[in-house]
mmCIF file of C-alpha atoms and ligand atoms in Angstrom:
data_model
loop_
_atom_site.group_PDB
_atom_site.id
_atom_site.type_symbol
_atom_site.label_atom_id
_atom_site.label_comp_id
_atom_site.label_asym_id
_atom_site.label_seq_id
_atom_site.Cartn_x
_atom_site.Cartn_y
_atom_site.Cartn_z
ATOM 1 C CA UNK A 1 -8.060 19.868 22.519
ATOM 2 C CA UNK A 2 -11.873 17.796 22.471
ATOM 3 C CA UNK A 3 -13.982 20.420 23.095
ATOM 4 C CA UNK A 4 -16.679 21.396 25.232
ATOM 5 C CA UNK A 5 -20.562 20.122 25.164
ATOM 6 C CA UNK A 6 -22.505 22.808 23.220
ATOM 7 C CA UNK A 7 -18.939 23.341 20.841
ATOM 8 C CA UNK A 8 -20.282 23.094 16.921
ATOM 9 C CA UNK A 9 -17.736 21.564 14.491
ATOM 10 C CA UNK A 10 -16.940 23.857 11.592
ATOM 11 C CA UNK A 11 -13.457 23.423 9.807
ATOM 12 C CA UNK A 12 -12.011 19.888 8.727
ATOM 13 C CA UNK A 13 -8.667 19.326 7.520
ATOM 14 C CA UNK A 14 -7.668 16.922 5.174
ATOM 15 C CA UNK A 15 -3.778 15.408 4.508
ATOM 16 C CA UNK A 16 -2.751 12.522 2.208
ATOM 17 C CA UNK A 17 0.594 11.076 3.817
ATOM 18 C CA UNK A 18 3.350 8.794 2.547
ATOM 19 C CA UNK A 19 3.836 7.307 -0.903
ATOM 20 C CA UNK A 20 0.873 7.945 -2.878
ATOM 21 C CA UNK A 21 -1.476 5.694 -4.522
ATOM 22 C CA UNK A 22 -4.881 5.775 -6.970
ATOM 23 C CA UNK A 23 -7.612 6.638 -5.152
ATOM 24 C CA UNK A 24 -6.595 9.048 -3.024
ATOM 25 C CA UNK A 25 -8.202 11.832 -4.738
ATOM 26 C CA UNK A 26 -11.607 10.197 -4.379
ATOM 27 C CA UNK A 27 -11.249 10.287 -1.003
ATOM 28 C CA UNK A 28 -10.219 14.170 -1.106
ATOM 29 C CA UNK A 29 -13.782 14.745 -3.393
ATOM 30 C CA UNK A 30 -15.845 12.556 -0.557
ATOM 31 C CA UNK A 31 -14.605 13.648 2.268
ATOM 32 C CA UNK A 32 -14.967 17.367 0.735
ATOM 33 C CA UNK A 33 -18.730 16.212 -0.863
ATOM 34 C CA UNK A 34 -19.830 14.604 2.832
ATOM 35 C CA UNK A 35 -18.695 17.689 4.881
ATOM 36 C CA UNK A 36 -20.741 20.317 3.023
ATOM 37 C CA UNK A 37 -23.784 18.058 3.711
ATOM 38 C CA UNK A 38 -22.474 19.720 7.485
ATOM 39 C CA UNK A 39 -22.170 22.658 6.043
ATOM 40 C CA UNK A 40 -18.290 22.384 7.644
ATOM 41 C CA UNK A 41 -15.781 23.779 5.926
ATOM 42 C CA UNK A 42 -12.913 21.534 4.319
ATOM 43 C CA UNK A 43 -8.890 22.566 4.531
ATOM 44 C CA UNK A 44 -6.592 20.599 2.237
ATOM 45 C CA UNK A 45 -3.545 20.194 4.409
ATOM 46 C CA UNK A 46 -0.538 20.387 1.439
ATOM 47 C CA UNK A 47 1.959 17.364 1.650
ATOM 48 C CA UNK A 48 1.285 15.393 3.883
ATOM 49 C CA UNK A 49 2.200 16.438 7.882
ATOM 50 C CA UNK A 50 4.844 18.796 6.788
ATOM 51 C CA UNK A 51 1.548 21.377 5.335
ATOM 52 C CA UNK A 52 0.725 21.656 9.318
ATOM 53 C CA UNK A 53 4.045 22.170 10.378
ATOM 54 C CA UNK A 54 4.703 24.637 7.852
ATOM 55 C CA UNK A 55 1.029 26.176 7.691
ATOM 56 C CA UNK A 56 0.436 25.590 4.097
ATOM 57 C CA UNK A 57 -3.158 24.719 3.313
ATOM 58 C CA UNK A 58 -5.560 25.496 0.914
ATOM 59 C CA UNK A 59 -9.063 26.149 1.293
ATOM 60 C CA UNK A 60 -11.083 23.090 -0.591
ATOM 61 C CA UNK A 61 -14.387 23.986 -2.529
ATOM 62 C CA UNK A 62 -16.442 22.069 -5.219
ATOM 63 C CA UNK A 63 -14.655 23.394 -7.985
ATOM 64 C CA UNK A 64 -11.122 21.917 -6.576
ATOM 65 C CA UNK A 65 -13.042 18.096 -5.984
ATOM 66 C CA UNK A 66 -14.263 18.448 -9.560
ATOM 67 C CA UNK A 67 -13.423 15.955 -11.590
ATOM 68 C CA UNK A 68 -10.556 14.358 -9.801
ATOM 69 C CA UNK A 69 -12.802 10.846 -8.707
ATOM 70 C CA UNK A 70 -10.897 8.967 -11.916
ATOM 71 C CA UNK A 71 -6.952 10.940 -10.824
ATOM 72 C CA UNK A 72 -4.281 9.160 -9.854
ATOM 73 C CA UNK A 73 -1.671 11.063 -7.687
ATOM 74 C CA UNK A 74 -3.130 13.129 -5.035
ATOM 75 C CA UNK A 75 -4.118 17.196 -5.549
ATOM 76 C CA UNK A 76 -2.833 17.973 -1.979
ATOM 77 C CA UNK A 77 0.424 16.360 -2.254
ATOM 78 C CA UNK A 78 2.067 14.334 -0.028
ATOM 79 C CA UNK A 79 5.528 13.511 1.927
ATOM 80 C CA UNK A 80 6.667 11.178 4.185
ATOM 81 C CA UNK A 81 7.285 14.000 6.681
ATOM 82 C CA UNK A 82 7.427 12.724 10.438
ATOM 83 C CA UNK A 83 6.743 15.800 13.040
ATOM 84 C CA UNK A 84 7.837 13.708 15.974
ATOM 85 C CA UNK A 85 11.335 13.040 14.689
ATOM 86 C CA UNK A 86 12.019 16.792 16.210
ATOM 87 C CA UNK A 87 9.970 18.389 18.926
ATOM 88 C CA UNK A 88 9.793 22.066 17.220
ATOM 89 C CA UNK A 89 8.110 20.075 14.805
ATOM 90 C CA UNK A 90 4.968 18.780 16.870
ATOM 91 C CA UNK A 91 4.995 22.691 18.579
ATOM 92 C CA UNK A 92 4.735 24.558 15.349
ATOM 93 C CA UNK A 93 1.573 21.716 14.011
ATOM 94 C CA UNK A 94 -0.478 22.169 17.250
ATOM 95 C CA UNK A 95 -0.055 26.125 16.732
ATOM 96 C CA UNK A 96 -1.204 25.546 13.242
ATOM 97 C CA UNK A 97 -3.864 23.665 14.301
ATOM 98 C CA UNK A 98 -5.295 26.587 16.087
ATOM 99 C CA UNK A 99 -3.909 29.402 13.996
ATOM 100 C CA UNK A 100 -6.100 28.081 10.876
ATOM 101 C CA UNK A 101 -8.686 27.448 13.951
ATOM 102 C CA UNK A 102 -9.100 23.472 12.142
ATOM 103 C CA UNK A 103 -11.715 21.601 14.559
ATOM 104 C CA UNK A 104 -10.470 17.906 12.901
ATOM 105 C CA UNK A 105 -8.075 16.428 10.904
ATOM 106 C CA UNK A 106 -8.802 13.629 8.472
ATOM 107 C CA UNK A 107 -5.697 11.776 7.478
ATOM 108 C CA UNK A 108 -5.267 9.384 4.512
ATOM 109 C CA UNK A 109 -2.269 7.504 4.626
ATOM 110 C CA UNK A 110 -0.504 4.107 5.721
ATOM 111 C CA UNK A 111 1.109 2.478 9.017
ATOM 112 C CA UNK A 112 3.608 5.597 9.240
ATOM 113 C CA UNK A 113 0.893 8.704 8.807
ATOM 114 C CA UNK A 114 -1.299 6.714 11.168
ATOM 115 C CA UNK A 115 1.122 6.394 13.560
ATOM 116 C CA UNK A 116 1.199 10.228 13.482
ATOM 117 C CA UNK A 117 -2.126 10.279 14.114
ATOM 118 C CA UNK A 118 -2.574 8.022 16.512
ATOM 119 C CA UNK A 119 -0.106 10.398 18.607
ATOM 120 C CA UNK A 120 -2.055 13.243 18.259
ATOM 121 C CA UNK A 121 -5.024 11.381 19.057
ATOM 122 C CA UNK A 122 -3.512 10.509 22.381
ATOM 123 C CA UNK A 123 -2.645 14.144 22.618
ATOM 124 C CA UNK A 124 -6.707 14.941 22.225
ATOM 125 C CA UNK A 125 -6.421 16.359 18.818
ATOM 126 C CA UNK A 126 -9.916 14.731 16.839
ATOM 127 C CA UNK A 127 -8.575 12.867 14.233
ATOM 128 C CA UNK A 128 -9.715 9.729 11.904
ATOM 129 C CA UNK A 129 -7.686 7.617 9.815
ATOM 130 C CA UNK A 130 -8.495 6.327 6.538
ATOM 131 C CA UNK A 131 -6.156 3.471 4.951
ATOM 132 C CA UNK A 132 -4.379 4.065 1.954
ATOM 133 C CA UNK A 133 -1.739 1.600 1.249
ATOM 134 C CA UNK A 134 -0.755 -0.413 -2.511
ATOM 135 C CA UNK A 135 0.854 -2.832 -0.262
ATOM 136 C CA UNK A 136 -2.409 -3.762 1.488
ATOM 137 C CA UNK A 137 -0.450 -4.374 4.615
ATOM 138 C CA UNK A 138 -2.504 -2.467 7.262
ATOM 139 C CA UNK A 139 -4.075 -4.520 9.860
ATOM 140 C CA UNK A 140 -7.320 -4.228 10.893
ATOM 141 C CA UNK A 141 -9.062 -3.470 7.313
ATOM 142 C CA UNK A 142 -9.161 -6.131 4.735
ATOM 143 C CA UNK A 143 -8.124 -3.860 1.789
ATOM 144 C CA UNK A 144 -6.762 -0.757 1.384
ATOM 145 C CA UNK A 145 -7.482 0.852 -1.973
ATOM 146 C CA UNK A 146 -4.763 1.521 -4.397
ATOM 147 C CA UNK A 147 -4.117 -2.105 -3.762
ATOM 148 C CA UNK A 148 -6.477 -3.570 -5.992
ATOM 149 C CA UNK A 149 -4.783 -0.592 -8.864
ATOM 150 C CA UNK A 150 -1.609 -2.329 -7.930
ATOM 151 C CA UNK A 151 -2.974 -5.777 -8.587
ATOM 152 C CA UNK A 152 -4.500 -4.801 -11.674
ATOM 153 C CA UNK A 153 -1.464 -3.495 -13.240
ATOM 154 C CA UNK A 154 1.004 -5.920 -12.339
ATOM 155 C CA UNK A 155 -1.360 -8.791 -13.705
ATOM 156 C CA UNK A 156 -1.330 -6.591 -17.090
ATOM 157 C CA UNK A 157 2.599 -6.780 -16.546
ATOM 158 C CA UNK A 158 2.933 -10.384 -16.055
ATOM 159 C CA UNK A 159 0.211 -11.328 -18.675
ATOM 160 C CA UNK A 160 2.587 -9.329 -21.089
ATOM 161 C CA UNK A 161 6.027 -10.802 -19.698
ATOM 162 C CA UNK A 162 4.066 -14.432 -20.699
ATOM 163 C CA UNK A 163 4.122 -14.086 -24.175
ATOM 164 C CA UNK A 164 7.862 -12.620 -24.665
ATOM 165 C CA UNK A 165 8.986 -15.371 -22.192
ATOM 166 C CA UNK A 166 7.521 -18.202 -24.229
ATOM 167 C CA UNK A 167 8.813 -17.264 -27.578
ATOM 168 C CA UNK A 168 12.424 -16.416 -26.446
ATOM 169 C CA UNK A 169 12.372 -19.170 -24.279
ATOM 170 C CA UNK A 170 13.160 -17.563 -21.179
ATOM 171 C CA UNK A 171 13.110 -16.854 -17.278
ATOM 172 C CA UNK A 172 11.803 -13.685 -16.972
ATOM 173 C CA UNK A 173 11.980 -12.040 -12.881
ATOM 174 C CA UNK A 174 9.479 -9.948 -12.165
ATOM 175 C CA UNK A 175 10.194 -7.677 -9.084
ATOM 176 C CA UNK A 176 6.936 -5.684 -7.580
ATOM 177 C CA UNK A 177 6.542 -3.166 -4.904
ATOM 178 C CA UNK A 178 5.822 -4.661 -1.422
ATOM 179 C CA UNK A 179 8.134 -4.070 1.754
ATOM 180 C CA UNK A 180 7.272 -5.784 4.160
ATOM 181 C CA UNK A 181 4.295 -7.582 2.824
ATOM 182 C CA UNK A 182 4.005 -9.823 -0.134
ATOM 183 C CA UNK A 183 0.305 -9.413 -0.695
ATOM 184 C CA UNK A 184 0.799 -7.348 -4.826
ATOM 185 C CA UNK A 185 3.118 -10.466 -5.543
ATOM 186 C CA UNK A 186 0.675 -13.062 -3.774
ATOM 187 C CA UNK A 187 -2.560 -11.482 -5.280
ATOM 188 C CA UNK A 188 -1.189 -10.436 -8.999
ATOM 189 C CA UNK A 189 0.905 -14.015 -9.383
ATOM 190 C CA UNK A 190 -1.916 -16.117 -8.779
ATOM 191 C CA UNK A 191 -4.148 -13.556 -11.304
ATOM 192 C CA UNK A 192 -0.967 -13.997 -14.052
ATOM 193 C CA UNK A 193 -0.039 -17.460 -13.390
ATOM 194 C CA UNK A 194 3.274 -16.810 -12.130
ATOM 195 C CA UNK A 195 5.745 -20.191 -11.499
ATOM 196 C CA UNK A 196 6.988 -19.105 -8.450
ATOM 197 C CA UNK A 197 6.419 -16.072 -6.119
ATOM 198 C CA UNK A 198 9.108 -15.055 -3.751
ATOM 199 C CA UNK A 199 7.194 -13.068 -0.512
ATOM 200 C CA UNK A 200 9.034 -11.123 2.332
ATOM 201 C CA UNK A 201 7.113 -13.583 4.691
ATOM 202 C CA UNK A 202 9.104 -16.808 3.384
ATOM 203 C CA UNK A 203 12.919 -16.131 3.404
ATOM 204 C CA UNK A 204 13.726 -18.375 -0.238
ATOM 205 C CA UNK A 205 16.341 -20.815 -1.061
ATOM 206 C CA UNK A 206 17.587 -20.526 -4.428
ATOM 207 C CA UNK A 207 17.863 -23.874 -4.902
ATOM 208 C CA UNK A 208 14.702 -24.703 -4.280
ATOM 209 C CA UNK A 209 13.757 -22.180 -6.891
ATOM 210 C CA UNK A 210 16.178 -23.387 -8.948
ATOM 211 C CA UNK A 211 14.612 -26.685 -8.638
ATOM 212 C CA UNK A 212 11.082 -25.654 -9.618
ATOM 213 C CA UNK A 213 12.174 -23.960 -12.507
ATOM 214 C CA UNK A 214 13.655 -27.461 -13.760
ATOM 215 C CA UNK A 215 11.138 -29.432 -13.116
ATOM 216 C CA UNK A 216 9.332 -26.987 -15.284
ATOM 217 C CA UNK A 217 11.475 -27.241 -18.294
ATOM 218 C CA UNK A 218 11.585 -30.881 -17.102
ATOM 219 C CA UNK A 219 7.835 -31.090 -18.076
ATOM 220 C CA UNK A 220 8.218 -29.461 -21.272
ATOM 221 C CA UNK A 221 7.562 -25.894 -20.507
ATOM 222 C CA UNK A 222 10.517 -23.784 -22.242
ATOM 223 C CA UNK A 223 9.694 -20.543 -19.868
ATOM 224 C CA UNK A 224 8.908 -19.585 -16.392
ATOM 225 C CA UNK A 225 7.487 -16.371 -14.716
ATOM 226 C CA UNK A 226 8.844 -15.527 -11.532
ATOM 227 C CA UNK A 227 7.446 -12.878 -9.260
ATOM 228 C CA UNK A 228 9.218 -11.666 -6.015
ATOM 229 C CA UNK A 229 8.159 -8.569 -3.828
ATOM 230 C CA UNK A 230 11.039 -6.084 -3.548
ATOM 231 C CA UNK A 231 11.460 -6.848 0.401
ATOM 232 C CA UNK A 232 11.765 -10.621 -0.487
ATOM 233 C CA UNK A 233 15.667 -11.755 0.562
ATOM 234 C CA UNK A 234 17.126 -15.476 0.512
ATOM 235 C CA UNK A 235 16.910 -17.561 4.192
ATOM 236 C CA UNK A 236 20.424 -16.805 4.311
ATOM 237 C CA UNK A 237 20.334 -13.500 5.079
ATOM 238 C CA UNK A 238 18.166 -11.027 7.036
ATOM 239 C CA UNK A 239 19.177 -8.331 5.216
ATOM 240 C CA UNK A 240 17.200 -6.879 2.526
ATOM 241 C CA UNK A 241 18.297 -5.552 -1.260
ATOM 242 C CA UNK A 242 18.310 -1.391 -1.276
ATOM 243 C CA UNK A 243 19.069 0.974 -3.551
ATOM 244 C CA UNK A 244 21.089 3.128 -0.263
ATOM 245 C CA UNK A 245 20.980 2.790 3.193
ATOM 246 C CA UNK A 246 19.883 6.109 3.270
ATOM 247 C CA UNK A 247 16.583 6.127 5.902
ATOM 248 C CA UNK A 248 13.540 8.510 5.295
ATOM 249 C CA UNK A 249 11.882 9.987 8.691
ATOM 250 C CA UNK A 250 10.281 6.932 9.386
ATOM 251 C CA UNK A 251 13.259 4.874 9.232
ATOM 252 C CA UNK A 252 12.454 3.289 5.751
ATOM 253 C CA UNK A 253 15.934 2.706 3.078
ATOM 254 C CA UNK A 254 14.653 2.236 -0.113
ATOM 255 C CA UNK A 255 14.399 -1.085 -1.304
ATOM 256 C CA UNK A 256 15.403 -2.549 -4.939
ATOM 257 C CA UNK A 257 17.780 -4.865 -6.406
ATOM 258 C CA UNK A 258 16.625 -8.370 -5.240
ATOM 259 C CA UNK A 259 15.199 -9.105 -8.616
ATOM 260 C CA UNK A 260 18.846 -8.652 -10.698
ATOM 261 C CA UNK A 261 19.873 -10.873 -7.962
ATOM 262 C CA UNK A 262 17.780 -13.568 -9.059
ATOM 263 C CA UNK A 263 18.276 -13.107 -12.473
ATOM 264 C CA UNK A 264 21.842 -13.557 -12.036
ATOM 265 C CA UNK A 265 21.483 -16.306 -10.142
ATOM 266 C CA UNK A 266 18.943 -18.561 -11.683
ATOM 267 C CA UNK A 267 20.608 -17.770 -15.101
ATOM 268 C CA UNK A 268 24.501 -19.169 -13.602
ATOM 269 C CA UNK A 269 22.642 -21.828 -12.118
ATOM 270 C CA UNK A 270 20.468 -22.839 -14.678
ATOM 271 C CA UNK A 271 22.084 -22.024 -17.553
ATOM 272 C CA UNK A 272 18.712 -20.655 -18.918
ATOM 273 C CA UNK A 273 18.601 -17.085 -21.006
ATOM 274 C CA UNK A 274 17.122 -14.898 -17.929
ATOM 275 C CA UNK A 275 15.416 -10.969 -18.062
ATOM 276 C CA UNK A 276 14.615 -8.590 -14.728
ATOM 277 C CA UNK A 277 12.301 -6.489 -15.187
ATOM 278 C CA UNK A 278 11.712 -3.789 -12.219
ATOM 279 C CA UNK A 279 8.096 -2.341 -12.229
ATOM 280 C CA UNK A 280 8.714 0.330 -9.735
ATOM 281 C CA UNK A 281 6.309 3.171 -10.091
ATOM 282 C CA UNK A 282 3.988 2.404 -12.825
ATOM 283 C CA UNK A 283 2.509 0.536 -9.907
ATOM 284 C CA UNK A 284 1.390 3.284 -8.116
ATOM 285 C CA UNK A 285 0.672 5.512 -10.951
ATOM 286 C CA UNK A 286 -2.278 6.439 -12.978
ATOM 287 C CA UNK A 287 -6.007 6.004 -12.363
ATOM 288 C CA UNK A 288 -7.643 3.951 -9.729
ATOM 289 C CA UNK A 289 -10.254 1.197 -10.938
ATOM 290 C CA UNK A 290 -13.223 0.870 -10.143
ATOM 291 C CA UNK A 291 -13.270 -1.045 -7.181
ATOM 292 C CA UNK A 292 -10.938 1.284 -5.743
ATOM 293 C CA UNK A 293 -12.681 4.133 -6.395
ATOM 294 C CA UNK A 294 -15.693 3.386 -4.688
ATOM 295 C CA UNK A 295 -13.526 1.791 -1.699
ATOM 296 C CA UNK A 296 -12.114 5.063 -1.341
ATOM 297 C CA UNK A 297 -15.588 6.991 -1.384
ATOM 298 C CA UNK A 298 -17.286 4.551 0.850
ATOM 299 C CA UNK A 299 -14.167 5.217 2.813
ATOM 300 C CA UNK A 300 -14.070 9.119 2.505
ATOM 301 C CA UNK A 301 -17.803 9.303 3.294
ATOM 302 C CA UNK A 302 -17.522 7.538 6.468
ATOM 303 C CA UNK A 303 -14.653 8.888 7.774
ATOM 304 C CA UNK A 304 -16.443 12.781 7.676
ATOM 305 C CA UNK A 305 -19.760 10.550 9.834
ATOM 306 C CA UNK A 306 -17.462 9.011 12.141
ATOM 307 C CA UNK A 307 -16.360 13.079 12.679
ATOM 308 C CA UNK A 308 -19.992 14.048 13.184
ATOM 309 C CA UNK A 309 -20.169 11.288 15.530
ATOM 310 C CA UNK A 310 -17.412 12.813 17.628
ATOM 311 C CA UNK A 311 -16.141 9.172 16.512
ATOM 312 C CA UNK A 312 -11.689 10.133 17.442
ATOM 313 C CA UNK A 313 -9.110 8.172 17.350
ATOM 314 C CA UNK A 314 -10.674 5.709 14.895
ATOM 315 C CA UNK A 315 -9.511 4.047 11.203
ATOM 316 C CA UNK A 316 -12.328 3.181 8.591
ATOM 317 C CA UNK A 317 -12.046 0.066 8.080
ATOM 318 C CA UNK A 318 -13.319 -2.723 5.235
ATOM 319 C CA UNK A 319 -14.442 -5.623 6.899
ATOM 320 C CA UNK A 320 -16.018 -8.381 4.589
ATOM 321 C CA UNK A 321 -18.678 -5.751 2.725
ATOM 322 C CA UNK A 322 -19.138 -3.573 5.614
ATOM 323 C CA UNK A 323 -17.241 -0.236 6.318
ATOM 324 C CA UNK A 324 -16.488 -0.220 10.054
ATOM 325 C CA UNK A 325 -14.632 2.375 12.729
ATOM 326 C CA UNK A 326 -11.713 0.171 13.858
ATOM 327 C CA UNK A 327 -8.738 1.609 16.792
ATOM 328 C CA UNK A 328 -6.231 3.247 15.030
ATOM 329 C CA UNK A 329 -3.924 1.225 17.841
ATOM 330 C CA UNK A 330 -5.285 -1.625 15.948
ATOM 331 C CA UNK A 331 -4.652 -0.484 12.501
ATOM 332 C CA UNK A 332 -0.548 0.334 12.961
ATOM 333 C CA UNK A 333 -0.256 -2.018 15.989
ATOM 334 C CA UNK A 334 1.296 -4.645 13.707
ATOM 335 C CA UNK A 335 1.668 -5.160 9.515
ATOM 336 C CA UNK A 336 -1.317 -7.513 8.312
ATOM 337 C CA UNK A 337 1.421 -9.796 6.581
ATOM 338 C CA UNK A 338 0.079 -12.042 3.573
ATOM 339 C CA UNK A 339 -2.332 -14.968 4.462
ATOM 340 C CA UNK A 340 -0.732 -18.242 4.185
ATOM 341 C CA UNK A 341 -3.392 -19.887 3.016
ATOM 342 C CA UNK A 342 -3.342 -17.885 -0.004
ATOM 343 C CA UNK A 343 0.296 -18.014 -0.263
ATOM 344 C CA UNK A 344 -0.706 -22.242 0.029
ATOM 345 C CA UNK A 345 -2.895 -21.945 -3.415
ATOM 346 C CA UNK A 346 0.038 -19.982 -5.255
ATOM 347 C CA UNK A 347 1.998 -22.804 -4.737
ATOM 348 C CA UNK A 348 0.162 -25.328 -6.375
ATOM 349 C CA UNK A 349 1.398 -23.840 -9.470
ATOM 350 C CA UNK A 350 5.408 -23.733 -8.712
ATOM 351 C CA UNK A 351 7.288 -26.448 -10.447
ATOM 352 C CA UNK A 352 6.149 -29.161 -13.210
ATOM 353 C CA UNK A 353 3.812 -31.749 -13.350
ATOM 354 C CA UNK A 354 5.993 -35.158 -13.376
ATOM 355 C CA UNK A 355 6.240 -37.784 -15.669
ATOM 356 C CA UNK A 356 5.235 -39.804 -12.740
ATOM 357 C CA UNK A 357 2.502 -37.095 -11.633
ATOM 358 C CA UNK A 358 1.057 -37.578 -15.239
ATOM 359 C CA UNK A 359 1.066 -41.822 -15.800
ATOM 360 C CA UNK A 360 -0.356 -41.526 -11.863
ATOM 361 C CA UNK A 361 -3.394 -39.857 -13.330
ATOM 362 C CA UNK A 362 -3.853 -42.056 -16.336
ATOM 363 C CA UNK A 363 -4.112 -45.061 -14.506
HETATM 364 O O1 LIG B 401 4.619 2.311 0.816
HETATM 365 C C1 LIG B 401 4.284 1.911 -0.456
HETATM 366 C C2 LIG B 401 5.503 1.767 -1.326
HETATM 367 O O2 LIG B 401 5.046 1.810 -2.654
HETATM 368 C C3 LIG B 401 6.329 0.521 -1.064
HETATM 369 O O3 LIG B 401 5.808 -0.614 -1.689
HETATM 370 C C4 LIG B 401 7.675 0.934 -1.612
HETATM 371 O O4 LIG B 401 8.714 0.233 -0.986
HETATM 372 C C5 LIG B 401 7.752 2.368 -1.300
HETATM 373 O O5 LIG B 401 6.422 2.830 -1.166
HETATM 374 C C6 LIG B 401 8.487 3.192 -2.311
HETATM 375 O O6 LIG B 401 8.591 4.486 -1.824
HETATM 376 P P1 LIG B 401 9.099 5.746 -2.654
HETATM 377 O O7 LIG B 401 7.955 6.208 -3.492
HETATM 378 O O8 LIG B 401 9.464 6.724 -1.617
HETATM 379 O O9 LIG B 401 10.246 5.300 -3.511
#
């Protein structure tokens, strides 16, 4: 439906898709701020794709934007509703799309709600994408915000796990959010100091775990912190832990349960006291920081200008300190899976330092 030379836009819509994450709202409030500068109006498309199929929107003003920059959560709702798992679906959103005569469609959301709108994109409805992800794993951008939220907290978490694993003497397992990509567990273990992080990238061997761990009590350290993304599983399997095999739309099961696994394990192995703790949700909860609040402005901002430009079919994208248009073909082509080199620098703090390590460096 691009229109004709001489057509004026008027009416944006807005959706936040998928799981949610902080930040999200200050994207709503720029995207709403930026388009009044147009003098467009902005609709806030409720929960995610299935508001279009079902036609419920809201109209957005000031007053709704007003005071929701520091909000976690996201005022329009969201779901991880896929319209082209049924065909009805896709009619009844394209009538919508007329019906509530919207000339756009900005959509927030991750590799999934992309992909949605990189299919009406190739159907020539005007969309843009903005990336909104806590697992960071969408190519094409450097960060997504939420992520650094994500980070934030689960540094707090292991920074607090520290002292009650030092004076009980014990492993503590830490599992974090992060399905396909270990970037929270990469990022927030190397912030906290973790002793080992276990990645979905790098199937792990328990006894090489096992090992580390020793040759940390082996140095004198009575407690270790280990970290391991929920989608992390052991090289003997290529099956990940879930809570049920039950799929969403998108063909996602919900993951959980590889972290009670490794409790269990290290502690038979080991013989050491070991403690799970499952973060789950606080990750994604609560107010954005800073960083991710302007991320998500600079973000929102753009993506209304790349609209103005007639700019379709594009992602905003961070790129060093620059926000860029990148494909959206690009951005949910493939997951942006955790840099090894990073991964490389987290490792320099698994295991102990040797007896032999230690006399090396006196002499
Ligand atoms: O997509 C982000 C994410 O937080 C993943 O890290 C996690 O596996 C999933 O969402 C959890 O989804 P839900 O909120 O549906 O349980």
């Amino acid at each position: 439906m691009y229109q004709l030379e001489g057509w004026v836009m008027k009416k944006i819509g807005i959706l936040t898709g998928g799981g949610d994450c902080p930040g999200l709202n200050a994207v709503i409030r720029a995207v709403v701020r930026k388009s009044r500068r147009y003098k467009w109006t902005t609709i806030g498309i409720k929960n995610g794709w299935k508001g279009l199929i079902d036609g419920d929107m809201i109209l957005l003003n000031d007053r709704h934007v007003s005071g929701i920059l520091p909000k976690g959560g996201t005022i329009l709702g969201t779901s991880r509703t896929n319209p082209f798992k049924e065909q009805e679906n896709v009619k009844k959103l394209a009538e919508n799309i007329k019906k509530f005569s919207i000339d756009a469609i900005v959509a927030i959301g991750g590799e999934d709600t992309l992909g949605v709108a990189l299919k009406l994109h190739k159907m020539r409805i005007p969309v843009v994408g903005v990336p909104k992800t806590i697992d960071n794993d969408l190519s094409g951008t450097d960060y997504t915000f939420g992520f650094d939220t994500a980070v934030s907290i689960v540094t707090e978490a292991i920074d607090r796990l520290h002292t009650t694993a030092e004076s009980h003497h014990r492993v503590i397992v830490l599992e974090v959010m992060g399905r396909h990509a270990g970037w929270i567990a990469t990022m927030a273990g190397i912030a906290g100091g973790a002793d080992e992080i276990l990645i979905p990238e790098k199937p792990f061997d328990i006894e090489v775990i096992c090992k580390n761990l020793k040759a940390r009590y082996d140095s004198g350290k009575t407690f270790s912190i280990v970290v391991v993304s929920e989608g992390a599983r052991p090289k003997e399997t290529d099956k990940f832990a879930a809570i049920s095999d039950e799929k969403d739309d998108f063909g996602h099961v919900r993951l959980g349960g590889v972290g009670n696994f490794l409790g269990k394990e290290i502690e038979k192995r080991m013989g050491v006291e070991t403690r799970v703790t499952v973060l789950g949700h606080v990750q994604r909860g609560g107010t954005p920081t800073a960083y991710d609040r302007i991320l998500a402005t600079r973000f929102g901002v753009t993506a209304v200008e790349l609209l103005k430009d007639g700019n379709y079919g594009k992602m905003v994208a961070l790129r060093g300190n620059k926000i860029i248009p990148v494909e959206l073909e690009e951005a949910v082509s493939k997951l942006k899976t955790v840099d090894m080199e990073l991964y490389e620098i987290a490792k320099v703090f698994f295991g102990g330092i040797t007896v032999e390590e230690i006399v090396d460096t006196l002499v």
